[in-house]
Amino acid sequence: MTEKLEAVLKEDRVFEPSAAFKEAARLNDPAQYEAMYRQSLDDPEAFWGKVASELHWFKPWERVLEWQAPNARWFVGAQTNITYNALDRNLASRRTKAAIVFEGEPGDNQVLTYHDLHREVCKFANVLKGLGVKKGDRVTIYLPMIPEVAIAMLACARIGAIHSVVFGGFSASALADRIKDAQASVLVTADGGWRRGSVVPLKNNADEALAEAPSIKSVVVVRRTGEDISMQPGRDHWYHELMQNASDQCPAEPMDSEDPLFILYTSGSTGKPKGVLHTIGGYQTYTYLTAKYIFDLQEQDTYFCTADVGWITGHSYVVYGILLNGATTVMYEGAPNWPDPGRIWQLIDKHGVSILYTAPTAIRAFMKAGEQWPLKYRLSSLRLLGTVGEPINPEAWMWYYNVIGKGRCPIVDTWWQTETGGIMITTLPGVHAMKPGHAGKPFFGIAPEIVDSSGQPISNPDEGGHLIIRRPWPAMLRTVWGDPQRYVNQYWSQYPGNYFTGDGARRDAEGYYLIMGRVDDVLNVSGHRLGTMEVESALVSHPAVAESAVVGKPDPIKGEAIVAFVTLKAGHTNLEALKNELKAHVVKVIGAIARPDEIRFTDALPKTRSGKIMRRLLRQIAAGETDIKGDTSTLEDRSVVEKLKAGE
Ligand code: WT7
C-alpha cells in the first residue's frame, strides 16, 4: 500500500470553492453539513424518511430501516416506482425541459424532453409486456450509448422487470455468461454502435452469445448504424417496428421498495463476475440525494457524465440520479477523442454543459493531448467538475482545475463502487475546501472507518489501513444474484457486521479520506475493474498456455496496465506472434478492456512451497524494480526470480 501512496505526487495546497460558487450553491455552510451529517448518523430513520418523502410513494413505509447485518431493508412495506419519480413527477413543471441531450459519435444529435422520454418509456414498456415480460423477469440490455439504452432501462423499471445492462465493449462470451447467470428472457441490442469511426458489431456478438444462452426468447434490435445483420424470424424484432404500434399508455407499476431494480456484473478477486443486486426504494432515495447535493443540481444545469451506462456510474449518474432531480443529462455515444482530442470540449461548448463528471484516466489522456484542444472551445458554461473511478494524482487534478475549470470550478473527487450504488466519500462543492488527491468527507449517513487487519480502528491521522463501512446505507447492494453466500463471504466476513470495501485508505487530521487503491486481486485499468483471475482463466483457456499469473503495473494514463506472466505447454515456443495471439484471445473471451498490455513468457512462476503464486514479487518485477523487497524466504526456487528479472 505504501508503494502505491508514494506513487501519488504530493500536493499540499488546499483549494476553497470560489465565493461565487458558494453563494449560489444548495449547501454552502460547513456547520450545516456537520449538523446534517450528525443527524444522519444519530437518527438515520428520521433523516432518510425526510429525504424519501421528497419522492412519490404509492404506499408509505411502515419502517424506514430494518437492519440485521448483513441484510438491510429500507422503506419497509412501501410501494413506489422509480420511473414515476424520474418521469411522471417531472411532467407537471418540466414537461418541455430536455431530459436527454444525445450526441452520436458521427455528430447526429437528438433531444428528448421529459414529455418525450415519458412517452417512449411507456411505449417500450408495452413492447416488453407484449413480448411476455413480467414483474421480476430479467432483461439484458447490450446497447451503445444512445437514448434507447435509457429508454430500455426505464421501461423495465416501469413494469418491474429487472434490467441487466452489459457494457457494449464486452465480448460475445462475456455477454453469454451474463445472460446465463441472470437467466434473462429478452435481450435488447442494436445492429451496431459507433466507436472511433468504426462499427461495434453488437448484433453479431449477440448472435454468437445466444448460441450458448438459450434462456433468451426474444431479441429487440435498435437500428443505429444500418449494418447488414441477420434477423432470426420469430426471435428477432426491430425496435422501430415494435414501437410503431405500441400504446403510449402505461402507468407505473407499484413496486415494493425492496423489489429488485437491476443486476450489474462486476469483477471480484476470485472466479466469475458477480451480479450485484440493487433494489428500488433505497437506491432511488440515495441516488436522488447524492446527485442533488454532490453535483449541486439546479434547474438551469446541463449535466454531462462521460461514463457508459454499462457501468454503475452510468446507471446512477447518467440516468437515475439525474432524472430523479429533473435535470438535463447529456449522453455521448463514442470515444472522447474522436475524431480528435477536442471532442469532449466541443460537446461542452455546443451544449452549454455546466457540470462535467469524468474519470482520472480520461483527464490524463486529455492532458497528454495538450491544452491546445480545450483552448479551442468556450468552456465558460462549466461551473462544477467531478471525477470518479480511481485515485486522481494531484498533477491531473491541478490540470483539470486550472485548464478546464479555469480555477473557478470546484472539483468533487467521488469515491464509491458498483456495490455502494451511489457516491460515499467526496467533498460537497459549496461546503468543503478541496485537497487534491483526497476524496474528502463521508456523505450523509455514511460511517467509514479505517481498520488494521485485525479490525482495530486506526485513529492515527494519515496511517493507512482497510476501508470499511460501519452502517447500512440506502443504496447498498442487497445480495449477489444467485449466490447469497458470496455476498456474505465477500463483503461481510472479513470484518463481521461491517461492509468491507476492498480498498485501502487513510484519513488526515481533518477527517479527509485518501483512497489508496484495491487491497485485493482486483485491477483498476482506466477506471474499470478487472479481476486478475478473470484474465488468467481467459489465458489458460488458450491451448498453448499452461499457467498464467496476471498483475497490474503502474501506468501513466491507465492507472494500471495489465502484465501477464505465462508459461507455455510443451511444443509451443516463445514467439512474438503468439503474444499477439494471446492478447487477441483475451479480447475475444472478455473484451478489449482486458487486453494485456504485456505478455511475458517464463519457464516457471515464483511460488511458495505450498504452491501459491507470489504475486507481490511479480508486481515488483513487472514494475521493473531490480531490488526485490520483502520476504522471499517462502519462495520455493530462488532462481525463478533471478530469471524473471533478467527477462528470461
Ligand atoms: C473501485 C470501484 C463507482 C465508480 C466507478 C468504479 C476505485 C472509485 C474512486 C475515487 C479512488 C476510486 C476504488 C473502488 N475508485 N472511485 N474517487 N478515488 N478510487 O466502480 O468498478 O465498482 O470500482 O474503484 O478502488 O473500490 P467500480
XYZ file of C-alpha atoms and ligand atoms in Angstrom:
675
model
C 0.000 0.000 0.000
C 2.759 2.435 0.878
C 4.308 1.916 -2.549
C 1.074 2.975 -4.196
C 0.969 6.002 -1.952
C 4.442 7.103 -2.838
C 3.497 6.940 -6.480
C 0.980 9.716 -5.879
C 2.667 13.062 -6.389
C 2.392 15.283 -3.388
C 0.309 18.448 -3.442
C -0.242 20.101 -0.089
C -2.262 23.104 -1.167
C -5.878 23.387 -0.168
C -8.413 24.980 -2.510
C -11.556 26.760 -1.368
C -14.618 26.906 -3.593
C -14.994 30.413 -5.033
C -17.259 32.913 -3.304
C -19.451 32.991 -6.411
C -19.919 29.219 -6.414
C -20.602 29.100 -2.693
C -23.155 31.826 -2.848
C -25.265 30.058 -5.454
C -24.792 26.521 -4.092
C -27.568 24.467 -2.485
C -25.363 23.802 0.522
C -22.635 26.241 1.445
C -22.226 26.186 5.182
C -19.803 23.757 6.878
C -21.818 23.989 10.089
C -24.926 22.910 8.218
C -23.072 19.924 6.735
C -21.865 18.946 10.211
C -25.356 19.222 11.659
C -26.929 17.243 8.825
C -24.186 14.628 8.938
C -24.605 14.251 12.689
C -28.363 13.880 12.352
C -27.953 11.330 9.561
C -25.973 9.119 11.946
C -27.821 9.895 15.182
C -31.245 9.310 13.700
C -30.909 7.692 10.278
C -34.595 6.824 10.148
C -35.649 10.450 10.586
C -33.008 11.661 8.153
C -33.773 9.208 5.341
C -37.508 9.337 5.952
C -37.426 13.063 5.334
C -35.375 12.678 2.150
C -37.613 9.886 0.849
C -40.709 11.995 1.419
C -39.448 14.365 -1.286
C -40.211 11.488 -3.696
C -43.503 9.819 -4.582
C -44.632 6.599 -2.889
C -47.861 4.824 -3.774
C -47.947 3.446 -0.262
C -45.951 4.813 2.697
C -43.396 2.764 4.627
C -44.056 1.167 7.974
C -40.404 1.432 8.964
C -37.545 3.307 7.343
C -34.928 0.646 8.096
C -34.735 -2.929 9.232
C -31.138 -3.973 9.806
C -29.939 -7.399 10.692
C -26.364 -7.483 9.432
C -25.719 -8.159 6.617
C -29.331 -7.739 5.493
C -30.910 -4.320 5.198
C -34.447 -3.458 4.219
C -35.208 0.200 3.531
C -38.659 1.781 3.490
C -40.225 -1.460 4.611
C -43.732 -2.039 3.332
C -43.680 0.957 0.993
C -44.641 0.891 -2.667
C -43.119 3.094 -5.307
C -41.801 3.151 -8.857
C -38.518 4.820 -9.738
C -39.810 5.825 -13.176
C -42.758 7.596 -11.615
C -40.236 9.676 -9.717
C -37.849 10.127 -12.640
C -40.523 10.858 -15.256
C -44.161 11.391 -14.222
C -43.225 13.590 -11.263
C -41.349 15.905 -13.621
C -44.157 16.284 -16.139
C -46.018 18.976 -14.240
C -43.255 21.565 -14.150
C -40.683 20.260 -16.635
C -42.691 18.722 -19.463
C -40.790 20.502 -22.232
C -37.431 20.609 -20.483
C -34.682 18.494 -22.055
C -34.279 15.224 -20.166
C -31.705 13.676 -22.519
C -29.457 15.566 -24.889
C -27.922 12.944 -27.119
C -24.917 13.288 -29.361
C -23.863 10.403 -31.586
C -20.249 9.873 -32.498
C -20.859 10.874 -36.126
C -22.280 14.181 -34.819
C -26.009 13.421 -35.078
C -27.939 14.923 -32.278
C -31.312 14.418 -30.600
C -33.110 15.997 -27.668
C -35.774 14.183 -25.656
C -37.884 16.317 -23.358
C -39.382 14.821 -20.211
C -42.608 14.506 -22.182
C -40.840 12.628 -24.989
C -38.929 10.362 -22.657
C -42.050 9.522 -20.669
C -43.886 8.613 -23.888
C -41.037 6.480 -25.277
C -40.619 4.649 -21.977
C -44.340 3.907 -21.755
C -44.321 2.608 -25.321
C -41.307 0.395 -24.824
C -42.721 -0.873 -21.537
C -45.757 -2.015 -23.546
C -43.465 -3.611 -26.118
C -41.781 -5.597 -23.354
C -45.145 -6.649 -21.981
C -46.113 -7.745 -25.484
C -43.051 -9.986 -25.537
C -44.282 -11.608 -22.354
C -42.004 -9.818 -19.881
C -43.433 -9.826 -16.364
C -42.524 -8.404 -12.986
C -39.277 -9.968 -11.766
C -38.194 -11.223 -15.217
C -34.666 -10.308 -16.329
C -33.983 -8.285 -19.455
C -30.406 -7.996 -20.705
C -29.503 -4.729 -22.421
C -26.479 -4.666 -24.754
C -26.601 -1.278 -26.442
C -24.360 1.636 -27.322
C -24.744 4.983 -25.514
C -27.891 6.026 -27.348
C -31.198 7.225 -25.854
C -32.676 3.744 -26.296
C -30.386 2.421 -23.557
C -32.019 4.755 -21.020
C -35.469 4.069 -22.506
C -34.938 0.312 -22.176
C -33.735 0.550 -18.565
C -36.617 2.792 -17.566
C -39.148 0.637 -19.448
C -38.011 -2.388 -17.436
C -38.307 -0.442 -14.197
C -41.732 0.808 -15.260
C -43.167 -2.734 -15.295
C -40.994 -4.224 -12.578
C -38.655 -6.225 -14.800
C -35.028 -6.410 -13.629
C -32.517 -4.972 -16.078
C -29.010 -6.223 -16.547
C -27.010 -3.835 -18.701
C -23.917 -5.355 -20.278
C -21.290 -2.881 -21.462
C -21.145 -2.808 -25.285
C -17.364 -3.329 -25.165
C -17.754 -6.813 -23.696
C -17.286 -9.785 -25.980
C -19.876 -12.348 -27.075
C -18.701 -14.838 -24.499
C -18.801 -12.292 -21.657
C -22.337 -11.395 -22.772
C -23.333 -15.069 -22.843
C -22.027 -15.610 -19.291
C -24.050 -12.671 -18.009
C -27.245 -13.714 -19.801
C -26.904 -17.242 -18.469
C -26.237 -16.146 -14.921
C -29.305 -13.880 -14.904
C -31.448 -16.303 -16.961
C -32.743 -13.341 -18.950
C -35.640 -13.909 -21.322
C -35.296 -10.824 -23.524
C -32.228 -9.142 -25.000
C -32.279 -5.545 -26.223
C -29.421 -4.747 -28.583
C -28.588 -2.781 -31.736
C -27.260 -3.565 -35.176
C -24.111 -1.749 -34.098
C -22.696 1.293 -32.372
C -20.110 3.873 -33.399
C -16.678 3.817 -31.810
C -13.696 5.654 -33.284
C -15.262 5.768 -36.698
C -15.929 2.027 -36.861
C -18.936 -0.058 -36.050
C -19.025 -2.263 -32.951
C -20.889 -5.341 -34.240
C -23.299 -5.703 -31.342
C -25.886 -7.878 -33.102
C -23.239 -10.235 -34.457
C -21.793 -10.595 -30.966
C -25.285 -11.139 -29.630
C -25.979 -13.890 -32.175
C -22.795 -15.634 -31.120
C -23.711 -15.274 -27.446
C -27.249 -16.543 -27.956
C -25.994 -19.817 -29.365
C -24.854 -20.541 -25.796
C -27.611 -18.737 -23.900
C -30.956 -20.372 -24.657
C -32.930 -18.517 -21.962
C -33.407 -15.610 -24.403
C -36.711 -15.975 -26.217
C -36.893 -12.568 -27.930
C -34.361 -10.069 -29.186
C -35.194 -6.427 -29.844
C -32.799 -4.714 -32.248
C -32.380 -0.949 -32.462
C -31.318 0.265 -35.896
C -28.358 2.509 -35.252
C -25.619 2.063 -37.859
C -27.580 0.435 -40.679
C -25.306 -2.618 -40.710
C -26.319 -5.643 -42.663
C -27.237 -8.096 -39.933
C -29.157 -11.305 -39.771
C -32.565 -11.364 -38.116
C -33.865 -14.710 -36.918
C -37.592 -14.900 -37.699
C -39.743 -15.375 -34.636
C -36.934 -14.422 -32.258
C -35.574 -11.109 -33.512
C -37.640 -7.930 -33.868
C -36.816 -4.416 -34.964
C -37.273 -1.859 -32.204
C -38.800 0.719 -34.522
C -41.353 -1.761 -35.855
C -42.481 -2.842 -32.394
C -42.630 0.773 -31.245
C -44.775 1.850 -34.162
C -47.893 0.132 -32.873
C -47.217 0.300 -29.152
C -49.612 2.217 -26.931
C -48.137 5.174 -25.082
C -50.280 4.489 -22.024
C -48.504 2.508 -19.344
C -48.999 3.505 -15.720
C -46.003 2.825 -13.485
C -46.375 -0.499 -11.712
C -46.472 -0.110 -7.911
C -43.384 -1.968 -6.719
C -42.322 -2.997 -3.259
C -39.462 -0.832 -2.017
C -37.241 -3.912 -1.711
C -38.103 -5.387 -5.116
C -35.018 -5.695 -7.347
C -34.314 -2.834 -9.760
C -31.257 -4.137 -11.555
C -28.359 -6.540 -11.656
C -24.965 -5.202 -12.680
C -21.996 -7.503 -13.086
C -18.643 -6.513 -11.660
C -15.305 -8.206 -11.176
C -14.161 -9.672 -7.915
C -10.921 -11.131 -6.693
C -11.980 -14.687 -7.365
C -13.901 -16.516 -10.033
C -16.519 -15.179 -12.377
C -18.026 -11.679 -12.266
C -20.702 -11.215 -9.653
C -24.177 -9.885 -10.269
C -24.565 -7.023 -7.826
C -28.253 -6.588 -7.000
C -29.811 -3.203 -6.228
C -33.364 -2.651 -5.041
C -35.745 0.186 -5.767
C -36.645 2.303 -2.745
C -33.239 2.797 -1.164
C -31.441 3.188 -4.472
C -33.800 5.902 -5.699
C -33.589 7.809 -2.434
C -29.811 7.692 -2.256
C -29.042 8.462 -5.916
C -31.555 11.310 -5.766
C -29.927 12.929 -2.739
C -26.289 12.362 -3.722
C -26.866 13.788 -7.211
C -28.713 16.770 -5.772
C -26.027 17.821 -3.305
C -22.769 16.492 -4.745
C -23.446 17.845 -8.248
C -25.401 20.752 -6.770
C -28.024 20.138 -9.467
C -30.114 23.203 -10.159
C -32.885 23.948 -12.603
C -30.761 25.502 -15.345
C -27.922 22.971 -15.268
C -26.818 20.829 -18.173
C -25.016 17.871 -16.739
C -22.638 15.621 -18.674
C -21.165 12.391 -17.374
C -18.813 10.651 -19.785
C -19.304 7.158 -18.317
C -21.001 4.425 -20.298
C -24.339 3.174 -18.995
C -22.730 -0.274 -18.898
C -21.087 0.744 -15.598
C -22.615 1.787 -12.297
C -21.623 5.414 -12.887
C -23.857 5.407 -15.952
C -26.753 3.818 -14.046
C -26.660 6.185 -11.089
C -25.303 9.386 -12.604
C -26.178 9.358 -16.305
C -29.697 8.041 -15.843
C -31.378 7.579 -12.463
C -29.938 10.155 -10.061
C -30.008 12.898 -12.673
C -33.558 12.300 -13.943
C -34.811 11.918 -10.360
C -33.714 15.526 -9.921
C -35.450 16.647 -13.105
C -32.145 17.703 -14.619
C -30.812 17.525 -18.174
C -28.366 14.705 -18.862
C -26.050 14.682 -21.881
C -25.331 11.294 -23.436
C -22.455 10.840 -25.835
C -22.117 7.684 -27.885
C -18.492 7.466 -28.913
C -14.877 7.799 -27.906
C -13.894 11.013 -26.092
C -11.048 11.621 -28.528
C -12.866 11.029 -31.778
C -12.448 12.447 -34.400
C -9.870 14.465 -32.440
C -8.829 15.031 -28.808
C -11.079 18.094 -28.624
C -14.364 16.193 -28.878
C -15.394 16.454 -25.230
C -14.609 20.188 -25.135
C -16.504 20.707 -28.372
C -19.516 18.948 -26.792
C -19.347 21.173 -23.720
C -19.239 24.248 -25.920
C -22.012 23.017 -28.224
C -24.461 22.034 -25.480
C -23.512 24.587 -22.836
C -22.596 21.943 -20.280
C -22.361 23.286 -16.720
C -21.341 20.138 -14.808
C -18.796 17.628 -16.110
C -18.203 14.244 -14.465
C -15.368 12.118 -15.850
C -12.506 9.811 -14.866
C -8.834 10.425 -13.986
C -7.697 8.194 -16.853
C -9.574 10.430 -19.306
C -8.138 13.559 -17.691
C -4.602 12.186 -18.039
C -5.231 11.362 -21.693
C -6.599 14.899 -22.306
C -3.555 16.305 -20.533
C -1.246 14.331 -22.749
C -3.057 15.518 -25.891
C -2.303 19.076 -24.819
C -4.166 22.167 -23.717
C -4.484 23.485 -27.244
C -7.576 21.242 -27.540
C -9.651 22.645 -24.679
C -8.383 26.145 -25.506
C -10.127 25.963 -28.880
C -13.552 25.861 -27.224
C -15.700 28.006 -24.980
C -15.811 26.309 -21.593
C -17.278 29.237 -19.687
C -20.582 27.384 -19.135
C -18.824 24.974 -16.745
C -19.337 25.592 -13.041
C -18.560 22.225 -11.416
C -16.240 19.315 -12.231
C -16.224 15.759 -10.939
C -14.013 12.709 -11.089
C -14.551 9.032 -10.314
C -13.143 5.567 -10.809
C -9.645 5.610 -9.336
C -7.421 7.832 -7.246
C -6.582 11.043 -9.090
C -2.948 12.094 -8.996
C -2.568 15.717 -7.889
C -0.899 16.640 -11.174
C -4.004 15.609 -13.139
C -6.201 17.287 -10.521
C -4.335 20.585 -10.976
C -4.616 20.379 -14.746
C -8.363 19.707 -14.541
C -8.776 22.554 -12.076
C -6.736 25.152 -13.988
C -7.050 24.273 -17.662
C -10.662 23.071 -17.708
C -12.157 24.801 -14.673
C -10.003 27.953 -15.068
C -9.662 27.955 -11.287
C -13.393 28.788 -10.997
C -14.970 25.358 -10.704
C -14.803 23.161 -7.634
C -13.821 19.524 -8.237
C -15.641 16.699 -6.490
C -13.452 13.576 -6.266
C -16.111 10.968 -5.620
C -15.260 7.599 -4.139
C -17.762 4.774 -4.464
C -18.307 1.337 -6.003
C -20.738 -0.731 -8.044
C -21.815 -2.238 -4.733
C -22.432 1.061 -2.962
C -24.895 2.220 -5.645
C -24.050 5.876 -5.066
C -21.255 8.200 -4.018
C -19.968 7.580 -0.487
C -16.991 9.885 0.069
C -16.478 13.295 -1.532
C -16.329 16.947 -0.686
C -19.563 18.889 -1.080
C -18.751 21.511 -3.684
C -20.057 24.621 -1.906
C -19.097 23.487 1.570
C -15.656 21.941 1.753
C -12.172 23.006 0.848
C -10.560 20.607 -1.647
C -7.311 18.736 -1.168
C -6.009 17.308 -4.446
C -5.683 13.533 -4.180
C -8.107 13.285 -1.244
C -11.676 12.209 -1.996
C -12.885 14.092 1.088
C -15.564 13.517 3.702
C -18.310 10.939 4.128
C -21.676 11.760 2.572
C -24.770 11.892 4.803
C -25.469 8.590 6.508
C -22.090 7.073 5.670
C -19.910 5.816 8.511
C -16.479 4.886 7.150
C -13.664 3.608 9.304
C -10.060 2.668 8.721
C -9.036 -0.541 10.420
C -5.991 -2.770 10.648
C -6.170 -6.379 9.561
C -7.491 -7.450 12.951
C -10.356 -4.978 12.675
C -8.988 -2.452 15.185
C -9.750 1.145 14.207
C -6.719 3.165 13.222
C -7.006 6.548 14.802
C -3.591 7.982 13.941
C -4.011 10.519 11.192
C -2.508 9.524 7.857
C -1.926 5.911 8.802
C -3.104 3.510 6.130
C -5.491 0.610 6.651
C -8.532 -1.128 5.229
C -11.601 0.947 4.471
C -14.811 -0.453 5.937
C -18.322 0.978 6.317
C -19.925 0.543 9.714
C -23.583 1.044 8.924
C -26.064 0.238 6.195
C -26.959 2.971 3.694
C -29.994 3.060 1.401
C -28.241 2.205 -1.898
C -26.064 -0.638 -0.636
C -26.206 -3.843 -2.638
C -28.627 -6.376 -1.217
C -27.040 -9.585 -2.462
C -25.076 -11.235 -5.247
C -27.586 -12.538 -7.769
C -27.990 -16.277 -7.350
C -25.181 -16.530 -4.780
C -26.181 -15.185 -1.352
C -23.220 -16.938 0.268
C -20.819 -14.995 -1.897
C -22.476 -11.788 -0.710
C -21.754 -12.727 2.880
C -18.233 -14.012 2.251
C -17.107 -11.217 0.024
C -18.352 -8.206 1.929
C -19.299 -9.112 5.469
C -16.942 -11.822 6.680
C -13.588 -10.120 6.907
C -14.878 -7.610 9.484
C -18.112 -9.182 10.742
C -21.019 -6.768 10.845
C -19.153 -4.228 8.706
C -19.034 -3.810 4.957
C -15.527 -4.404 3.593
C -14.793 -2.252 0.546
C -11.653 -3.999 -0.701
C -9.870 -0.633 -0.703
C -7.014 0.703 1.372
C -7.299 4.273 2.645
C -6.046 6.758 5.193
C -7.656 9.731 6.904
C -5.992 13.023 7.738
C -6.367 15.079 10.892
C -9.301 16.984 9.373
C -11.223 13.847 8.508
C -10.438 13.815 4.773
C -10.117 10.352 3.282
C -7.463 9.466 0.760
C -8.140 6.259 -1.154
C -5.017 4.232 -1.786
C -6.451 1.608 -4.149
C -7.505 -2.028 -4.011
C -6.000 -4.357 -1.468
C -7.303 -7.490 -3.198
C -6.535 -9.078 -6.561
C -8.638 -6.591 -8.440
C -7.035 -4.340 -11.054
C -8.202 -0.861 -11.915
C -7.477 -0.342 -15.592
C -8.667 3.016 -16.913
C -11.174 3.182 -14.078
C -12.553 -0.267 -14.919
C -12.451 -3.107 -12.508
C -10.930 -6.401 -13.619
C -10.175 -9.491 -11.599
C -6.692 -10.918 -12.146
C -8.282 -14.388 -12.035
C -10.644 -13.493 -14.845
C -7.777 -12.576 -17.151
C -5.798 -15.626 -16.015
C -8.631 -18.001 -16.777
C -9.074 -16.383 -20.189
C -5.386 -17.005 -20.864
C -5.349 -20.622 -19.764
C -8.327 -21.322 -21.995
C -5.878 -20.918 -24.907
C -4.363 -24.276 -25.984
C -0.761 -23.030 -25.794
C -0.930 -21.793 -22.214
C -0.012 -23.971 -19.254
C -0.251 -21.423 -16.475
C -0.508 -17.704 -16.034
C -0.316 -15.008 -13.396
C -1.658 -11.543 -14.040
C -0.629 -8.417 -12.169
C -1.021 -4.667 -12.535
C 1.822 -2.303 -13.278
C 1.628 1.478 -12.755
C 0.722 3.220 -15.999
C 0.798 6.986 -16.567
C -2.533 7.087 -18.438
C -4.481 3.968 -17.495
C -3.585 3.954 -13.808
C -2.741 0.283 -14.049
C -1.597 -1.718 -17.056
C -2.088 -5.489 -17.323
C 1.027 -7.648 -17.294
C 0.587 -11.383 -17.798
C 3.294 -13.891 -16.943
C 2.696 -17.031 -18.954
C 4.217 -20.487 -19.019
C 3.670 -22.453 -22.228
C 2.748 -26.045 -22.792
C 5.398 -28.311 -24.316
C 5.697 -27.872 -28.042
C 4.884 -24.148 -28.040
C 7.622 -21.615 -28.370
C 8.152 -18.151 -27.149
C 7.240 -16.217 -30.260
C 6.192 -12.623 -30.739
C 3.273 -13.834 -32.862
C 1.995 -15.952 -30.001
C 1.967 -12.912 -27.712
C -0.357 -11.139 -30.110
C -2.482 -14.224 -30.438
C -2.857 -14.464 -26.667
C -3.784 -10.789 -26.384
C -6.422 -11.255 -29.084
C -7.656 -14.352 -27.279
C -8.274 -12.403 -24.064
C -10.140 -9.740 -26.056
C -12.273 -12.488 -27.531
C -13.042 -14.057 -24.158
C -13.646 -10.874 -22.122
C -13.449 -7.759 -24.276
C -10.987 -5.073 -25.284
C -10.778 -3.610 -21.766
C -8.994 -6.765 -20.622
C -6.337 -6.860 -23.371
C -2.967 -7.489 -21.659
C -0.504 -4.682 -22.267
C 2.392 -7.037 -21.897
C 2.812 -10.797 -22.090
C 5.960 -12.239 -20.582
C 6.799 -15.853 -21.260
C 8.634 -17.609 -18.498
C 9.733 -21.159 -17.673
C 8.229 -21.024 -14.224
C 6.218 -18.773 -11.921
C 7.500 -17.865 -8.472
C 5.607 -19.976 -5.981
C 5.661 -20.690 -2.309
C 6.396 -24.199 -1.120
C 2.673 -24.720 -0.817
C 2.227 -23.786 -4.470
C 0.802 -20.280 -4.121
C 1.878 -17.801 -6.778
C 3.765 -14.925 -5.194
C 2.062 -12.023 -6.901
C 3.826 -9.447 -4.817
C 7.110 -10.480 -6.445
C 5.557 -10.425 -9.887
C 4.188 -6.933 -9.298
C 7.661 -5.731 -8.398
C 9.197 -7.449 -11.412
C 6.502 -6.059 -13.729
C 7.177 -2.564 -12.407
C 10.853 -3.040 -13.306
C 12.106 -2.980 -9.733
C 15.506 -4.579 -9.527
C 15.727 -4.714 -5.783
C 13.041 -7.174 -4.754
C 11.822 -6.086 -1.354
C 10.080 -8.065 1.322
C 10.242 -11.626 2.446
C 11.199 -14.175 -0.170
C 12.058 -16.916 2.266
C 8.949 -18.899 1.409
C 9.906 -18.956 -2.250
C 10.379 -22.475 -3.490
C 13.010 -21.766 -6.116
C 15.031 -18.570 -5.812
C 16.431 -18.831 -9.320
C 12.947 -18.247 -10.779
C 13.051 -14.654 -9.599
C 16.525 -14.056 -10.996
C 15.423 -15.418 -14.351
C 12.253 -13.329 -14.387
C 14.215 -10.200 -13.562
C 16.637 -10.957 -16.363
C 13.623 -11.307 -18.649
C 14.285 -14.971 -19.346
C -13.397 0.869 -7.196
C -14.825 0.599 -7.557
C -18.326 3.672 -8.834
C -17.390 4.374 -9.600
C -16.785 3.669 -10.769
C -15.965 2.463 -10.418
C -11.992 2.732 -7.178
C -13.672 4.586 -7.478
C -12.561 6.310 -6.717
C -12.036 7.557 -6.278
C -10.100 6.431 -5.611
C -11.765 5.162 -6.574
C -11.924 2.037 -5.834
C -13.236 1.282 -5.766
N -12.476 4.108 -7.061
N -13.729 5.910 -7.282
N -12.715 8.707 -6.395
N -10.795 7.567 -5.728
N -10.528 5.224 -6.018
O -16.777 1.488 -9.848
O -15.951 -0.562 -10.999
O -17.224 -0.720 -8.848
O -14.874 0.169 -8.899
O -12.915 1.973 -7.953
O -10.843 1.152 -5.828
O -13.198 0.158 -4.910
P -16.250 0.020 -9.676
